[in-house]
Coordinates of N, CA and C in Angstrom, one line a residue:
M1 N -136.2 -65.6 -25.5 CA -135.2 -66.7 -25.2 C -133.9 -66.1 -25.8
N2 N -133.0 -66.1 -24.5 CA -131.6 -65.7 -25.4 C -130.6 -66.6 -26.0
E3 N -130.2 -66.1 -27.0 CA -129.5 -66.9 -27.8 C -128.0 -67.0 -27.4
T4 N -127.5 -68.1 -27.5 CA -126.0 -68.5 -27.2 C -125.2 -68.1 -28.3
R5 N -124.3 -67.0 -28.1 CA -123.5 -67.0 -29.3 C -122.2 -67.4 -29.1
T6 N -121.7 -68.2 -30.3 CA -120.5 -68.8 -30.6 C -119.4 -68.2 -31.0
A7 N -118.4 -67.8 -30.2 CA -117.4 -67.1 -30.8 C -116.7 -67.8 -32.0
S8 N -116.4 -67.1 -32.9 CA -115.7 -67.6 -34.2 C -114.5 -67.8 -33.9
P9 N -113.8 -69.1 -34.4 CA -112.3 -69.6 -33.9 C -111.3 -68.7 -34.7
R10 N -110.3 -68.6 -33.7 CA -109.5 -67.6 -34.3 C -108.4 -68.4 -35.1
M11 N -108.0 -67.8 -36.3 CA -106.8 -68.6 -37.1 C -105.6 -68.5 -36.5
P12 N -104.8 -69.6 -36.4 CA -103.5 -69.4 -35.7 C -102.7 -68.4 -36.5
Q13 N -101.9 -67.5 -35.8 CA -101.1 -66.7 -36.4 C -99.6 -67.2 -36.7
E14 N -99.2 -67.0 -37.8 CA -97.9 -67.5 -38.1 C -96.7 -66.7 -37.0
T15 N -95.9 -67.6 -36.5 CA -95.0 -67.2 -35.5 C -93.7 -66.4 -36.5
P16 N -93.1 -65.2 -36.0 CA -91.9 -64.9 -36.6 C -90.8 -65.9 -37.2
S17 N -90.6 -67.1 -36.5 CA -89.9 -67.9 -36.9 C -90.2 -68.8 -37.9
A18 N -91.6 -69.0 -38.0 CA -92.2 -69.7 -39.1 C -91.9 -68.8 -40.3
R19 N -92.2 -67.7 -40.3 CA -92.2 -66.6 -41.4 C -90.9 -66.6 -41.9
R20 N -89.8 -66.3 -40.9 CA -88.4 -66.6 -41.5 C -88.1 -67.7 -42.2
R21 N -88.5 -68.9 -41.7 CA -88.4 -70.2 -42.5 C -89.2 -70.1 -43.9
Q22 N -90.3 -69.6 -44.0 CA -90.8 -69.3 -45.3 C -89.7 -68.4 -46.1
I23 N -89.4 -67.4 -45.7 CA -88.6 -66.5 -46.4 C -87.3 -67.2 -47.0
V24 N -86.5 -67.8 -45.8 CA -85.4 -68.7 -46.4 C -85.9 -69.7 -47.5
D25 N -86.7 -70.4 -47.2 CA -87.0 -71.4 -48.2 C -87.4 -70.9 -49.6
T26 N -88.0 -69.8 -49.5 CA -88.4 -69.0 -50.8 C -87.1 -68.7 -51.5
A27 N -86.3 -67.9 -50.7 CA -85.0 -67.4 -51.3 C -84.2 -68.6 -51.8
I28 N -84.1 -69.8 -51.1 CA -83.4 -70.7 -51.7 C -83.8 -71.0 -53.2
E29 N -85.1 -71.1 -53.4 CA -85.6 -71.6 -54.7 C -85.3 -70.5 -55.8
L30 N -85.5 -69.2 -55.4 CA -84.9 -68.2 -56.1 C -83.6 -67.9 -56.4
F31 N -82.6 -68.2 -55.3 CA -81.3 -67.9 -55.6 C -80.8 -69.2 -56.3
G32 N -81.3 -70.3 -56.3 CA -81.1 -71.5 -57.3 C -81.2 -71.1 -58.6
K33 N -82.5 -70.6 -58.9 CA -83.0 -70.3 -60.2 C -82.3 -69.0 -60.7
W34 N -82.3 -68.1 -60.1 CA -81.8 -66.9 -60.7 C -80.4 -66.4 -60.3
G35 N -79.9 -66.8 -59.1 CA -78.7 -66.6 -58.6 C -79.0 -65.3 -57.6
F36 N -78.0 -65.1 -56.9 CA -78.1 -64.2 -55.5 C -78.4 -62.6 -56.4
T37 N -77.4 -62.3 -57.0 CA -77.5 -61.1 -57.7 C -78.7 -60.8 -58.7
G38 N -79.1 -62.0 -59.3 CA -80.3 -61.9 -60.0 C -81.7 -62.0 -59.5
T39 N -81.7 -62.1 -57.9 CA -82.9 -62.3 -57.4 C -83.0 -60.7 -56.6
S40 N -84.1 -60.2 -56.4 CA -84.6 -58.9 -55.9 C -85.1 -59.2 -54.6
V41 N -85.0 -58.3 -53.5 CA -85.9 -58.3 -52.4 C -87.4 -58.3 -52.8
D42 N -87.8 -57.6 -53.7 CA -89.2 -57.4 -54.2 C -89.4 -58.8 -54.7
Q43 N -88.8 -59.5 -55.3 CA -89.0 -60.8 -55.7 C -89.3 -61.8 -54.7
I44 N -88.4 -61.7 -53.8 CA -88.7 -62.7 -52.6 C -90.0 -62.4 -51.8
A45 N -90.0 -61.0 -51.5 CA -91.4 -60.6 -50.8 C -92.6 -61.0 -51.7
A46 N -92.5 -60.8 -52.8 CA -93.7 -61.0 -53.6 C -94.2 -62.6 -53.8
A47 N -93.0 -63.5 -53.8 CA -93.1 -64.9 -53.8 C -93.5 -65.4 -52.3
V48 N -93.2 -64.8 -51.4 CA -93.8 -65.1 -50.1 C -95.2 -64.8 -49.9
G49 N -95.3 -63.7 -50.6 CA -96.8 -63.1 -50.4 C -97.0 -62.0 -49.1
M50 N -95.7 -61.2 -49.1 CA -95.7 -60.1 -48.0 C -95.2 -58.8 -49.0
K51 N -95.4 -57.7 -48.1 CA -94.8 -56.6 -48.8 C -93.3 -56.5 -48.4
K52 N -92.7 -55.7 -49.1 CA -91.1 -55.7 -49.2 C -91.0 -55.1 -47.6
G53 N -91.7 -54.0 -47.1 CA -91.3 -53.4 -45.9 C -91.4 -54.6 -44.7
S54 N -92.4 -55.5 -44.9 CA -92.7 -56.4 -44.0 C -91.5 -57.5 -43.9
L55 N -91.0 -57.7 -45.0 CA -89.7 -58.7 -45.2 C -88.7 -58.2 -44.3
Y56 N -88.3 -57.0 -44.4 CA -87.5 -56.4 -43.5 C -87.7 -56.3 -42.1
Y57 N -88.7 -56.6 -41.7 CA -89.0 -57.0 -40.3 C -88.3 -58.1 -39.9
H58 N -88.0 -59.0 -40.8 CA -87.4 -60.4 -40.6 C -85.9 -60.5 -40.6
F59 N -85.5 -59.7 -41.9 CA -84.3 -59.8 -42.4 C -84.0 -58.4 -42.6
E60 N -82.7 -57.9 -42.4 CA -82.2 -56.6 -42.6 C -81.9 -56.2 -44.0
S61 N -81.4 -57.3 -44.6 CA -81.3 -57.4 -45.9 C -81.0 -58.4 -46.7
K62 N -81.1 -58.5 -48.0 CA -80.8 -59.8 -48.8 C -79.7 -60.5 -48.7
Q63 N -78.4 -59.8 -48.1 CA -77.3 -60.5 -47.7 C -77.6 -61.4 -46.6
E64 N -78.3 -60.7 -45.5 CA -78.6 -61.7 -44.3 C -79.4 -62.7 -44.6
I65 N -80.1 -62.9 -45.7 CA -80.9 -64.1 -45.9 C -80.0 -65.1 -46.6
L66 N -79.1 -64.4 -47.3 CA -78.0 -65.5 -47.7 C -77.1 -66.0 -46.5
D67 N -76.7 -65.2 -45.7 CA -76.0 -65.5 -44.4 C -76.9 -66.6 -43.8
A68 N -78.2 -66.6 -43.7 CA -79.0 -67.5 -42.9 C -78.9 -68.8 -43.4
I69 N -78.8 -68.8 -44.8 CA -78.9 -70.2 -45.9 C -77.4 -70.8 -45.5
H70 N -76.3 -69.8 -45.6 CA -75.1 -70.3 -45.2 C -74.9 -71.2 -43.9
A71 N -75.4 -70.3 -43.1 CA -75.4 -70.9 -41.6 C -75.9 -72.1 -41.5
E72 N -77.0 -72.2 -42.2 CA -77.6 -73.8 -42.0 C -76.8 -74.8 -42.8
V73 N -76.0 -74.5 -43.8 CA -74.9 -75.3 -44.2 C -73.9 -75.7 -43.3
L74 N -73.3 -74.6 -42.7 CA -72.3 -74.7 -41.8 C -72.8 -75.7 -40.6
E75 N -74.0 -75.5 -40.1 CA -74.3 -76.6 -39.3 C -74.4 -77.8 -39.6
A76 N -75.0 -77.9 -40.9 CA -75.0 -79.3 -41.4 C -73.6 -80.0 -41.6
L77 N -72.5 -79.4 -42.0 CA -71.1 -79.6 -42.3 C -70.7 -79.9 -40.9
F78 N -71.0 -79.2 -39.6 CA -70.4 -79.5 -38.3 C -71.0 -80.9 -37.8
T79 N -72.3 -81.3 -38.2 CA -72.9 -82.5 -38.0 C -72.3 -83.7 -38.6
Q80 N -71.9 -83.6 -39.9 CA -71.3 -84.5 -40.5 C -69.9 -84.8 -40.1
A81 N -69.1 -83.7 -39.5 CA -67.9 -84.0 -39.3 C -67.8 -84.6 -37.9
G82 N -69.1 -84.2 -37.2 CA -69.2 -85.0 -35.7 C -69.5 -86.3 -35.9
F83 N -70.2 -86.8 -37.1 CA -70.8 -88.2 -37.2 C -69.6 -89.1 -37.7
A84 N -68.6 -88.3 -38.5 CA -67.5 -88.8 -38.9 C -66.5 -89.4 -37.8
A85 N -66.3 -88.4 -37.1 CA -65.2 -88.5 -35.7 C -66.0 -89.5 -34.9
G86 N -67.2 -89.4 -34.8 CA -67.7 -90.4 -33.7 C -67.6 -92.1 -34.5
V87 N -67.9 -92.1 -35.6 CA -67.5 -93.6 -36.2 C -66.2 -94.1 -36.1
I88 N -65.2 -93.3 -36.1 CA -63.9 -93.3 -36.1 C -63.6 -94.0 -34.5
T89 N -64.2 -93.2 -33.4 CA -63.9 -93.9 -32.1 C -64.9 -94.8 -31.7
Q90 N -66.0 -95.3 -32.7 CA -66.7 -96.5 -32.1 C -66.1 -97.7 -32.1
A91 N -66.3 -98.5 -30.6 CA -65.7 -99.5 -30.5 C -66.4 -100.6 -31.3
G92 N -65.3 -101.4 -31.8 CA -66.0 -102.8 -32.3 C -66.3 -102.6 -33.6
L93 N -65.9 -101.4 -34.4 CA -66.6 -101.1 -35.9 C -65.4 -101.4 -36.7
D94 N -65.4 -102.3 -37.4 CA -64.2 -102.4 -38.6 C -64.0 -101.3 -39.5
P95 N -63.0 -100.9 -40.1 CA -62.9 -99.9 -40.9 C -63.8 -99.9 -42.0
C96 N -64.2 -100.9 -42.8 CA -65.0 -101.0 -43.8 C -66.0 -100.9 -43.4
E97 N -66.8 -101.0 -42.3 CA -68.0 -100.8 -41.9 C -68.4 -99.2 -41.6
Q98 N -67.1 -98.7 -41.0 CA -66.9 -97.3 -40.8 C -67.3 -96.5 -42.1
L99 N -66.5 -97.0 -43.2 CA -66.6 -96.4 -44.4 C -67.9 -96.4 -44.8
R100 N -68.7 -97.6 -44.7 CA -70.0 -97.7 -45.2 C -70.7 -96.7 -44.7
Q101 N -70.9 -96.7 -43.3 CA -71.8 -95.6 -42.4 C -71.2 -94.4 -42.9
V102 N -70.2 -94.0 -43.2 CA -70.0 -92.6 -43.6 C -70.4 -92.2 -44.8
I103 N -70.3 -93.3 -45.8 CA -70.9 -93.0 -47.2 C -72.5 -93.0 -47.2
E104 N -73.2 -93.7 -46.3 CA -74.4 -93.9 -46.2 C -75.0 -92.6 -45.6
N105 N -74.4 -91.9 -44.7 CA -74.6 -90.7 -44.0 C -74.5 -89.5 -45.0
H106 N -73.5 -89.5 -45.6 CA -73.1 -88.4 -46.8 C -74.3 -88.5 -47.8
V107 N -74.7 -89.7 -48.3 CA -75.9 -89.7 -49.1 C -77.2 -89.2 -48.6
E108 N -77.4 -89.2 -47.4 CA -78.4 -88.7 -46.7 C -78.4 -87.4 -46.3
Y109 N -77.1 -86.9 -46.1 CA -76.7 -85.4 -46.1 C -77.1 -84.7 -47.4
Q110 N -76.6 -85.2 -48.5 CA -76.9 -84.6 -49.8 C -78.4 -84.5 -50.1
W111 N -79.1 -85.5 -49.6 CA -80.6 -85.6 -50.1 C -81.3 -84.3 -49.1
R112 N -80.9 -84.3 -47.7 CA -81.7 -83.6 -46.7 C -81.2 -81.9 -47.1
N113 N -80.1 -81.8 -47.7 CA -79.5 -80.4 -47.9 C -79.4 -79.8 -49.3
V114 N -79.9 -80.3 -50.1 CA -79.4 -80.3 -51.7 C -79.7 -79.1 -52.2
R115 N -80.9 -78.3 -51.8 CA -81.4 -77.0 -52.5 C -80.3 -75.8 -51.7
Y116 N -79.9 -76.2 -50.2 CA -79.0 -75.4 -49.3 C -77.7 -75.6 -50.1
L117 N -77.2 -76.9 -50.5 CA -75.7 -76.9 -51.0 C -75.5 -76.5 -52.6
V118 N -76.5 -76.4 -53.2 CA -76.7 -75.6 -54.7 C -76.3 -74.3 -54.5
V119 N -77.0 -73.5 -53.6 CA -76.9 -72.1 -53.3 C -75.6 -71.8 -52.7
Y120 N -75.0 -72.7 -51.9 CA -74.0 -72.6 -51.0 C -72.6 -72.5 -51.8
D121 N -72.8 -73.5 -52.9 CA -71.6 -73.8 -53.9 C -71.6 -72.4 -54.7
R122 N -72.5 -72.1 -55.2 CA -72.7 -71.1 -56.1 C -72.2 -69.6 -55.4
E123 N -72.7 -69.5 -54.3 CA -72.4 -68.1 -53.7 C -71.6 -68.1 -52.6
R124 N -70.9 -69.0 -52.4 CA -70.1 -69.1 -51.2 C -69.0 -68.0 -51.1
H125 N -68.6 -67.3 -52.2 CA -67.8 -66.3 -52.4 C -68.4 -65.1 -51.9
L126 N -69.6 -64.9 -51.7 CA -70.2 -63.7 -50.9 C -70.2 -64.0 -49.4
L127 N -69.8 -65.1 -48.9 CA -69.8 -65.1 -47.3 C -68.6 -64.2 -46.9
P128 N -68.9 -63.7 -45.5 CA -67.6 -62.8 -44.8 C -66.7 -63.6 -44.7
A129 N -65.4 -63.0 -44.6 CA -64.2 -63.6 -44.2 C -64.3 -64.7 -43.2
S130 N -65.1 -64.0 -42.2 CA -65.0 -65.1 -40.9 C -65.6 -66.5 -41.1
A131 N -66.9 -66.2 -42.1 CA -67.9 -67.3 -42.1 C -67.2 -68.3 -43.4
R132 N -66.2 -67.6 -44.1 CA -65.4 -68.5 -45.1 C -64.5 -69.4 -44.4
R133 N -63.8 -68.7 -43.3 CA -62.8 -69.6 -42.5 C -63.6 -70.6 -41.6
K134 N -64.7 -70.2 -41.2 CA -65.4 -71.3 -40.3 C -65.6 -72.5 -41.3
A135 N -66.3 -72.4 -42.5 CA -66.7 -73.0 -43.4 C -65.3 -74.2 -43.7
H136 N -64.3 -73.5 -44.1 CA -63.0 -74.2 -44.3 C -62.6 -75.0 -43.2
E137 N -62.7 -74.5 -42.1 CA -62.5 -75.4 -40.8 C -63.3 -76.8 -40.7
Q138 N -64.4 -76.5 -40.8 CA -65.4 -77.7 -40.8 C -65.3 -78.6 -42.1
E139 N -64.9 -77.9 -43.2 CA -64.9 -79.1 -44.5 C -63.4 -79.8 -44.1
T140 N -62.5 -79.0 -43.7 CA -61.2 -79.9 -43.3 C -61.3 -80.7 -42.3
E141 N -62.0 -80.5 -41.4 CA -62.3 -81.5 -40.1 C -63.0 -82.7 -40.5
Y142 N -63.9 -82.6 -41.6 CA -64.9 -83.6 -42.0 C -63.7 -84.3 -42.9
T143 N -63.0 -83.6 -43.7 CA -62.3 -84.5 -44.8 C -61.1 -85.1 -44.2
E144 N -60.5 -84.7 -42.8 CA -59.6 -85.4 -42.2 C -59.9 -86.8 -41.6
A145 N -61.2 -86.7 -41.0 CA -61.8 -87.8 -40.5 C -62.1 -88.9 -41.5
V146 N -62.5 -88.4 -42.6 CA -63.0 -89.5 -43.7 C -61.4 -89.9 -44.4
V147 N -60.4 -89.2 -44.4 CA -58.8 -89.6 -44.9 C -58.4 -90.8 -44.0
E148 N -58.7 -90.2 -42.6 CA -58.4 -91.5 -41.3 C -59.0 -93.0 -41.6
I149 N -60.3 -92.7 -42.0 CA -61.2 -94.2 -42.2 C -60.6 -94.6 -43.4
L150 N -60.4 -94.0 -44.6 CA -59.8 -94.6 -45.8 C -58.5 -95.4 -45.4
R151 N -57.6 -94.4 -44.7 CA -56.2 -95.1 -44.3 C -56.4 -96.4 -43.5
R152 N -57.4 -96.3 -42.4 CA -57.4 -97.5 -42.0 C -58.0 -98.9 -42.8
C153 N -58.9 -98.4 -43.7 CA -59.4 -99.4 -44.8 C -58.3 -100.0 -45.5
Q154 N -57.2 -99.2 -45.9 CA -56.2 -99.8 -46.7 C -55.4 -100.7 -45.7
E155 N -55.2 -100.3 -44.5 CA -54.4 -100.8 -43.5 C -55.0 -102.4 -43.3
S156 N -56.4 -102.3 -43.2 CA -57.1 -103.7 -43.1 C -57.3 -104.4 -44.0
G157 N -57.1 -103.9 -45.2 CA -57.3 -104.6 -46.6 C -58.7 -104.4 -47.2
C158 N -59.5 -103.8 -46.6 CA -60.6 -103.2 -47.2 C -60.6 -102.5 -48.4
V159 N -59.6 -101.5 -48.6 CA -59.6 -100.8 -49.7 C -58.1 -101.2 -50.3
D160 N -57.8 -101.0 -51.7 CA -56.6 -101.4 -52.2 C -55.5 -100.2 -51.6
A161 N -54.2 -100.9 -51.1 CA -53.3 -100.3 -50.4 C -52.4 -99.7 -51.4
T162 N -52.4 -100.0 -52.6 CA -51.5 -99.5 -53.7 C -52.2 -98.2 -54.2
L163 N -53.5 -97.9 -53.9 CA -53.8 -96.7 -54.3 C -53.5 -95.4 -53.8
D164 N -53.3 -94.4 -54.3 CA -52.9 -93.1 -53.8 C -54.0 -92.7 -52.7
L165 N -53.7 -92.3 -51.4 CA -54.8 -91.9 -50.6 C -55.5 -90.7 -50.8
E166 N -54.8 -89.6 -51.3 CA -55.3 -88.4 -51.8 C -56.3 -88.4 -53.0
V167 N -55.9 -89.3 -53.9 CA -56.8 -89.7 -55.2 C -58.0 -90.3 -54.6
L168 N -57.8 -91.3 -53.8 CA -59.1 -92.0 -53.3 C -60.0 -91.0 -52.5
T169 N -59.4 -90.1 -51.7 CA -60.2 -89.0 -51.1 C -61.1 -88.2 -52.0
Y170 N -60.3 -87.5 -53.1 CA -60.8 -86.7 -54.1 C -62.1 -87.5 -54.9
A171 N -61.6 -88.9 -55.1 CA -62.6 -89.6 -55.7 C -64.1 -89.7 -55.0
L172 N -63.6 -90.0 -53.8 CA -64.8 -90.4 -53.1 C -65.9 -89.2 -52.7
F173 N -65.1 -87.9 -52.5 CA -65.9 -86.9 -52.2 C -66.5 -86.3 -53.6
G174 N -65.9 -86.5 -54.7 CA -66.4 -86.2 -55.9 C -67.6 -86.9 -56.3
A175 N -67.7 -88.0 -56.1 CA -68.8 -89.2 -56.4 C -69.8 -88.6 -55.5
L176 N -69.7 -88.3 -54.2 CA -70.7 -88.0 -53.2 C -71.3 -86.6 -53.5
T177 N -70.6 -85.7 -53.7 CA -71.1 -84.3 -53.7 C -71.9 -84.2 -55.2
T178 N -71.4 -85.0 -56.4 CA -72.2 -84.9 -57.6 C -74.0 -85.5 -57.3
L179 N -74.0 -85.9 -56.3 CA -75.5 -86.2 -56.2 C -76.2 -85.2 -55.9
R180 N -75.8 -84.1 -55.6 CA -76.8 -82.8 -55.5 C -77.0 -82.3 -56.8
R181 N -76.3 -82.7 -57.8 CA -76.8 -82.3 -59.2 C -77.9 -83.1 -59.7
W182 N -78.2 -84.2 -58.9 CA -79.1 -85.1 -59.6 C -80.7 -84.3 -59.1
K183 N -81.6 -84.6 -60.0 CA -83.1 -84.2 -59.6 C -83.4 -85.0 -58.3
K184 N -84.1 -84.2 -57.5 CA -84.3 -84.6 -56.3 C -85.3 -86.0 -56.3
A185 N -86.3 -85.8 -57.0 CA -87.0 -87.2 -57.3 C -86.3 -88.3 -57.3
R186 N -85.0 -88.3 -57.8 CA -84.3 -89.7 -57.9 C -83.9 -89.9 -56.5
L187 N -83.7 -89.2 -55.7 CA -83.3 -89.6 -54.6 C -84.4 -89.8 -53.4
A188 N -85.6 -89.6 -53.8 CA -86.7 -89.5 -52.8 C -86.8 -91.0 -52.1
S189 N -86.7 -91.9 -52.7 CA -86.7 -93.1 -52.0 C -85.4 -93.5 -51.1
R190 N -86.0 -93.8 -49.8 CA -84.9 -94.2 -49.0 C -84.2 -95.4 -49.4
A191 N -84.9 -96.4 -49.8 CA -84.4 -97.6 -50.3 C -83.2 -97.2 -51.5
R192 N -83.9 -96.6 -52.5 CA -82.8 -95.9 -53.4 C -81.5 -95.3 -53.1
R193 N -81.8 -94.3 -52.0 CA -80.5 -94.0 -51.4 C -79.8 -94.8 -50.8
H194 N -80.3 -95.9 -50.2 CA -79.5 -96.8 -49.5 C -78.8 -97.6 -50.5
E195 N -79.3 -97.8 -51.6 CA -78.7 -98.8 -52.8 C -77.7 -97.8 -53.4
I196 N -77.8 -96.7 -53.7 CA -76.7 -95.6 -54.1 C -75.4 -95.8 -53.2
A197 N -75.7 -95.7 -51.9 CA -74.5 -95.7 -50.8 C -74.1 -97.0 -51.1
T198 N -74.6 -98.4 -51.3 CA -74.2 -99.4 -51.3 C -73.2 -99.8 -52.3
N199 N -73.8 -99.3 -53.5 CA -72.9 -99.3 -54.8 C -71.7 -98.3 -54.7
L200 N -71.8 -97.1 -54.2 CA -70.3 -96.4 -53.9 C -69.5 -96.9 -52.8
H201 N -70.0 -97.6 -51.9 CA -69.1 -98.5 -51.1 C -68.3 -99.4 -51.9
A202 N -69.3 -100.1 -52.5 CA -68.6 -101.3 -53.4 C -67.5 -100.9 -54.4
L203 N -67.8 -99.7 -54.9 CA -66.7 -99.0 -55.8 C -65.4 -98.9 -55.4
F204 N -65.4 -98.7 -53.9 CA -64.1 -98.4 -53.2 C -63.5 -99.6 -52.4
T205 N -64.3 -100.6 -52.2 CA -63.5 -101.8 -51.5 C -63.1 -102.6 -52.1
I206 N -62.0 -103.8 -51.5 CA -61.3 -104.5 -52.3 C -62.1 -105.6 -53.3
D207 N -63.2 -106.0 -52.7 CA -63.9 -107.0 -53.5 C -64.3 -106.5 -54.9
H208 N -64.5 -105.2 -55.0 CA -64.8 -104.7 -56.4 C -63.3 -104.4 -57.1
V209 N -62.4 -104.0 -56.4 CA -61.2 -103.7 -57.2 C -60.4 -104.7 -57.6
H210 N -60.5 -105.9 -56.8 CA -60.0 -107.1 -57.2 C -60.8 -108.1 -57.0
P211 N -61.9 -108.3 -57.9 CA -62.8 -109.6 -57.6 C -62.3 -110.9 -57.5
Q212 N -63.0 -111.8 -56.8 CA -62.2 -113.3 -56.7 C -62.9 -113.9 -57.6
S213 N -62.1 -114.7 -58.2 CA -62.6 -115.7 -59.3 C -63.3 -116.9 -58.7
P214 N -64.3 -117.2 -59.3 CA -65.2 -118.2 -58.8 C -64.3 -119.6 -58.4
G215 N -64.7 -120.1 -57.4 CA -63.6 -121.2 -57.0 C -64.0 -122.6 -57.8

């Protein structure tokens, strides 16, 4: 009687893009802990579980890994700027609601990209000049959109018009960017992130600045 042989199932092979993702994610953790200069290619390769020579198949150098991290931050900044610009042009949305949406979106942005942003802040001086210029352009575009929203809020009475617009802008971004220093577990809950955004919005709106006396 002939025996029917069943072929052993093949384990799915990891794609190059998935391997690159793993290398970048691992490098983020190590750069965040030890810094770029304090982390070696050998350490990254060992943490990923591959030989050093195999890592060079995916990235030519440690700098190229850092550039990939920064590229993702720039893409996220581009998305942020686009969101803020879209909020400004959205018909029927009052300035106070525009501000609320931008704050809530930025809280989510911090949550999604916290590991990247920590490395970006620390190592951005190592970016090539062209990448630094691009980063500056994206940050400026985003900031200008938020300034415009705050200006409209002052005109509509949502934000105290006697406050200096530049100070307001620095205060808002200072509060938002500080979130990346929080432990990620503190932001893990979507409800908690919404609560944080709601509280930040309240800090900058007129009801908080000049609370109404009970009638």
